[in-house]
Coordinates of N, CA and C in Angstrom, one line a residue:
Q1 N -27.8 32.4 11.1 CA -28.0 32.5 9.7 C -26.7 32.1 8.9
S2 N -26.9 31.3 7.9 CA -25.7 30.9 7.1 C -25.1 32.0 6.3
I3 N -23.8 32.0 6.2 CA -23.0 33.0 5.5 C -22.9 32.8 4.0
S4 N -22.5 31.6 3.7 CA -22.3 31.2 2.3 C -23.4 30.4 1.7
P5 N -24.0 30.9 0.5 CA -25.1 30.1 -0.1 C -24.6 28.8 -0.8
L6 N -23.3 28.6 -1.0 CA -22.8 27.4 -1.7 C -22.5 26.3 -0.7
F7 N -21.8 26.6 0.3 CA -21.6 25.6 1.4 C -21.3 26.3 2.7
Q8 N -21.4 25.5 3.8 CA -21.3 26.1 5.1 C -20.1 25.6 5.8
V9 N -19.5 24.5 5.4 CA -18.4 24.0 6.2 C -17.1 23.9 5.3
M10 N -16.0 24.3 5.8 CA -14.8 24.3 5.0 C -13.8 23.5 5.9
F11 N -13.1 22.5 5.2 CA -12.1 21.7 5.9 C -10.8 21.9 5.1
S12 N -9.7 22.2 5.8 CA -8.4 22.3 5.1 C -7.4 21.6 5.8
Y13 N -6.4 21.0 5.1 CA -5.3 20.3 5.7 C -4.0 20.9 5.3
Q14 N -3.1 21.1 6.2 CA -1.8 21.6 5.9 C -0.8 20.6 6.5
S15 N 0.2 20.2 5.7 CA 1.2 19.3 6.2 C 2.5 20.0 6.4
A16 N 3.5 19.4 7.1 CA 4.7 20.1 7.4 C 5.5 20.6 6.2
G17 N 5.4 19.9 5.1 CA 6.1 20.3 3.9 C 5.5 21.5 3.1
M18 N 4.3 22.0 3.6 CA 3.6 23.0 2.9 C 4.2 24.4 3.3
K19 N 4.1 25.3 2.4 CA 4.6 26.7 2.6 C 3.9 27.4 3.8
Q20 N 4.6 28.2 4.5 CA 4.0 29.0 5.6 C 3.3 30.2 5.0
E21 N 2.5 30.8 5.8 CA 1.8 32.0 5.3 C 2.7 33.1 4.9
G22 N 2.5 33.7 3.7 CA 3.3 34.8 3.2 C 4.5 34.3 2.3
E23 N 4.8 32.9 2.3 CA 5.8 32.4 1.5 C 5.3 32.2 0.1
E24 N 6.1 32.5 -0.9 CA 5.7 32.4 -2.3 C 5.8 30.9 -2.7
V25 N 4.8 30.5 -3.5 CA 4.7 29.1 -4.0 C 4.9 29.2 -5.5
S26 N 5.7 28.3 -6.1 CA 5.9 28.3 -7.5 C 5.5 27.0 -8.1
L27 N 4.7 27.0 -9.2 CA 4.2 25.8 -9.9 C 4.3 26.1 -11.4
D28 N 5.3 25.5 -12.0 CA 5.5 25.6 -13.4 C 5.3 27.0 -14.0
G29 N 6.0 28.0 -13.4 CA 6.0 29.3 -13.9 C 4.9 30.2 -13.2
I30 N 4.0 29.6 -12.4 CA 3.0 30.4 -11.7 C 3.5 30.7 -10.3
H31 N 3.5 31.9 -10.0 CA 4.0 32.3 -8.6 C 2.8 32.8 -7.8
V32 N 2.6 32.3 -6.6 CA 1.5 32.7 -5.8 C 2.0 33.1 -4.4
T33 N 1.6 34.2 -3.9 CA 2.0 34.7 -2.6 C 0.7 34.8 -1.8
P34 N 0.5 34.0 -0.7 CA -0.7 34.1 0.1 C -0.8 35.5 0.7
V35 N -2.1 36.0 0.8 CA -2.4 37.2 1.5 C -3.4 37.0 2.6
Q36 N -3.1 37.5 3.8 CA -4.0 37.3 4.9 C -5.1 38.2 4.8
S37 N -6.3 37.7 5.1 CA -7.5 38.5 5.1 C -7.5 39.4 6.3
A38 N -7.9 40.7 6.1 CA -7.9 41.6 7.2 C -9.2 41.7 7.9
S39 N -10.2 41.0 7.4 CA -11.6 41.1 8.0 C -11.7 40.6 9.4
G40 N -11.0 39.4 9.7 CA -11.1 38.8 11.0 C -12.5 38.1 11.2
M41 N -13.3 38.1 10.2 CA -14.7 37.5 10.3 C -14.6 36.1 9.9
V42 N -15.5 35.3 10.4 CA -15.6 33.9 9.9 C -16.2 33.9 8.5
Q43 N -15.5 33.2 7.6 CA -15.9 33.2 6.2 C -17.0 32.1 6.0
F44 N -17.0 31.1 6.8 CA -18.0 30.0 6.7 C -18.6 29.7 8.0
D45 N -19.7 29.0 8.0 CA -20.4 28.7 9.3 C -19.4 27.9 10.2
L46 N -18.6 27.0 9.6 CA -17.7 26.2 10.3 C -16.4 26.0 9.5
N47 N -15.3 26.3 10.0 CA -14.0 26.1 9.2 C -13.1 25.3 10.1
V48 N -12.8 24.1 9.6 CA -11.9 23.2 10.4 C -10.6 23.1 9.7
T49 N -9.5 23.4 10.4 CA -8.2 23.3 9.8 C -7.3 22.3 10.5
A50 N -6.8 21.3 9.8 CA -5.9 20.3 10.4 C -4.5 20.7 10.0
I51 N -3.6 20.8 10.9 CA -2.2 21.1 10.7 C -1.3 20.0 11.2
N52 N -0.6 19.3 10.3 CA 0.2 18.2 10.6 C 1.7 18.7 10.5
D53 N 2.4 18.8 11.6 CA 3.8 19.2 11.6 C 4.6 18.4 12.5
E54 N 5.8 18.9 12.8 CA 6.7 18.1 13.7 C 6.2 18.0 15.1
N55 N 5.3 18.8 15.5 CA 4.7 18.7 16.8 C 3.5 17.8 16.9
G56 N 3.1 17.2 15.8 CA 1.9 16.4 15.7 C 0.8 17.0 15.0
L57 N -0.4 16.5 15.2 CA -1.6 17.0 14.5 C -2.4 18.0 15.4
S58 N -2.6 19.2 14.9 CA -3.4 20.2 15.6 C -4.6 20.5 14.7
V59 N -5.8 20.6 15.3 CA -7.0 20.9 14.6 C -7.6 22.1 15.2
L60 N -7.9 23.1 14.3 CA -8.5 24.4 14.7 C -9.9 24.5 14.2
F61 N -10.8 24.9 15.1 CA -12.2 25.1 14.7 C -12.5 26.6 14.8
N62 N -13.0 27.1 13.7 CA -13.4 28.5 13.6 C -14.8 28.5 13.2
Y63 N -15.7 29.1 14.0 CA -17.1 28.9 13.8 C -17.9 30.2 14.1
T64 N -19.1 30.3 13.5 CA -19.9 31.5 13.8 C -20.7 31.2 15.1
N65 N -20.7 32.2 15.9 CA -21.5 32.1 17.2 C -23.0 32.1 17.0
D66 N -23.4 32.6 15.8 CA -24.9 32.6 15.6 C -25.4 31.2 15.5
L67 N -24.6 30.2 15.1 CA -25.1 28.8 14.8 C -24.5 27.8 15.8
F68 N -23.3 28.1 16.3 CA -22.7 27.1 17.2 C -22.3 27.8 18.5
N69 N -22.3 27.0 19.6 CA -21.8 27.5 20.8 C -20.5 26.6 21.2
R70 N -19.8 27.1 22.2 CA -18.5 26.4 22.6 C -18.7 24.9 22.9
E71 N -19.8 24.6 23.6 CA -20.0 23.2 24.0 C -20.2 22.3 22.7
T72 N -21.0 22.8 21.7 CA -21.2 22.1 20.5 C -19.9 21.8 19.8
I73 N -19.0 22.8 19.7 CA -17.7 22.6 19.0 C -16.9 21.6 19.8
K74 N -16.9 21.7 21.2 CA -16.1 20.7 22.0 C -16.6 19.3 21.7
R75 N -17.9 19.1 21.6 CA -18.5 17.8 21.3 C -18.1 17.3 19.9
L76 N -18.1 18.2 19.0 CA -17.7 17.9 17.6 C -16.3 17.5 17.6
S77 N -15.4 18.2 18.3 CA -14.0 17.9 18.3 C -13.7 16.5 18.9
R78 N -14.5 16.2 20.0 CA -14.3 14.9 20.6 C -14.7 13.8 19.6
H79 N -15.8 14.0 18.8 CA -16.2 13.0 17.8 C -15.1 12.9 16.7
Y80 N -14.5 14.0 16.3 CA -13.5 14.0 15.3 C -12.3 13.2 15.8
V81 N -11.9 13.4 17.1 CA -10.8 12.6 17.6 C -11.1 11.1 17.6
E82 N -12.3 10.7 17.9 CA -12.8 9.3 17.9 C -12.6 8.7 16.5
V83 N -13.0 9.5 15.5 CA -12.9 9.0 14.1 C -11.4 8.8 13.8
L84 N -10.6 9.8 14.1 CA -9.1 9.7 13.8 C -8.5 8.5 14.6
E85 N -8.9 8.3 15.8 CA -8.4 7.1 16.6 C -8.8 5.8 15.9
Q86 N -10.0 5.7 15.4 CA -10.5 4.5 14.8 C -9.7 4.3 13.5
L87 N -9.5 5.3 12.7 CA -8.7 5.2 11.5 C -7.3 4.8 11.7
A88 N -6.7 5.4 12.8 CA -5.3 5.1 13.1 C -5.1 3.6 13.6
S89 N -6.2 3.1 14.2 CA -6.1 1.7 14.7 C -6.0 0.7 13.6
G90 N -6.5 1.0 12.4 CA -6.5 0.1 11.3 C -7.6 -0.9 11.4
D91 N -8.4 -0.8 12.4 CA -9.6 -1.7 12.6 C -10.9 -1.0 12.2
V92 N -10.9 -0.6 10.9 CA -12.0 0.1 10.4 C -12.6 -0.6 9.2
D93 N -13.8 -0.9 9.1 CA -14.5 -1.4 8.0 C -14.8 -0.3 7.0
S94 N -14.3 -0.3 5.8 CA -14.5 0.8 4.9 C -16.0 1.1 4.6
Q95 N -16.9 0.1 4.9 CA -18.3 0.4 4.7 C -18.8 1.3 5.8
C96 N -18.1 1.4 6.9 CA -18.5 2.3 8.0 C -18.3 3.7 7.8
L97 N -17.4 4.0 6.9 CA -17.1 5.4 6.6 C -17.9 6.1 5.6

């Protein structure tokens, strides 16, 4: 059963220059301090987080067991790697995306 009535998949990207969890962020007088959720529950049916840092690109898949199993997520991750490899090769027709 789907958790969120608005959307079921969340994708987020974090780059090396972004603030770490718990660090304050300031934007023109607005100060934001991230707070970690204590629930430990999956907020979306599928949450994909890409983290690009000095160690390279890491992709984390967080999913609900009611809809996905481990093999499905492994297959999805392989497809995601294929897409990234095609994009990195520069041999991609924009009409294919």
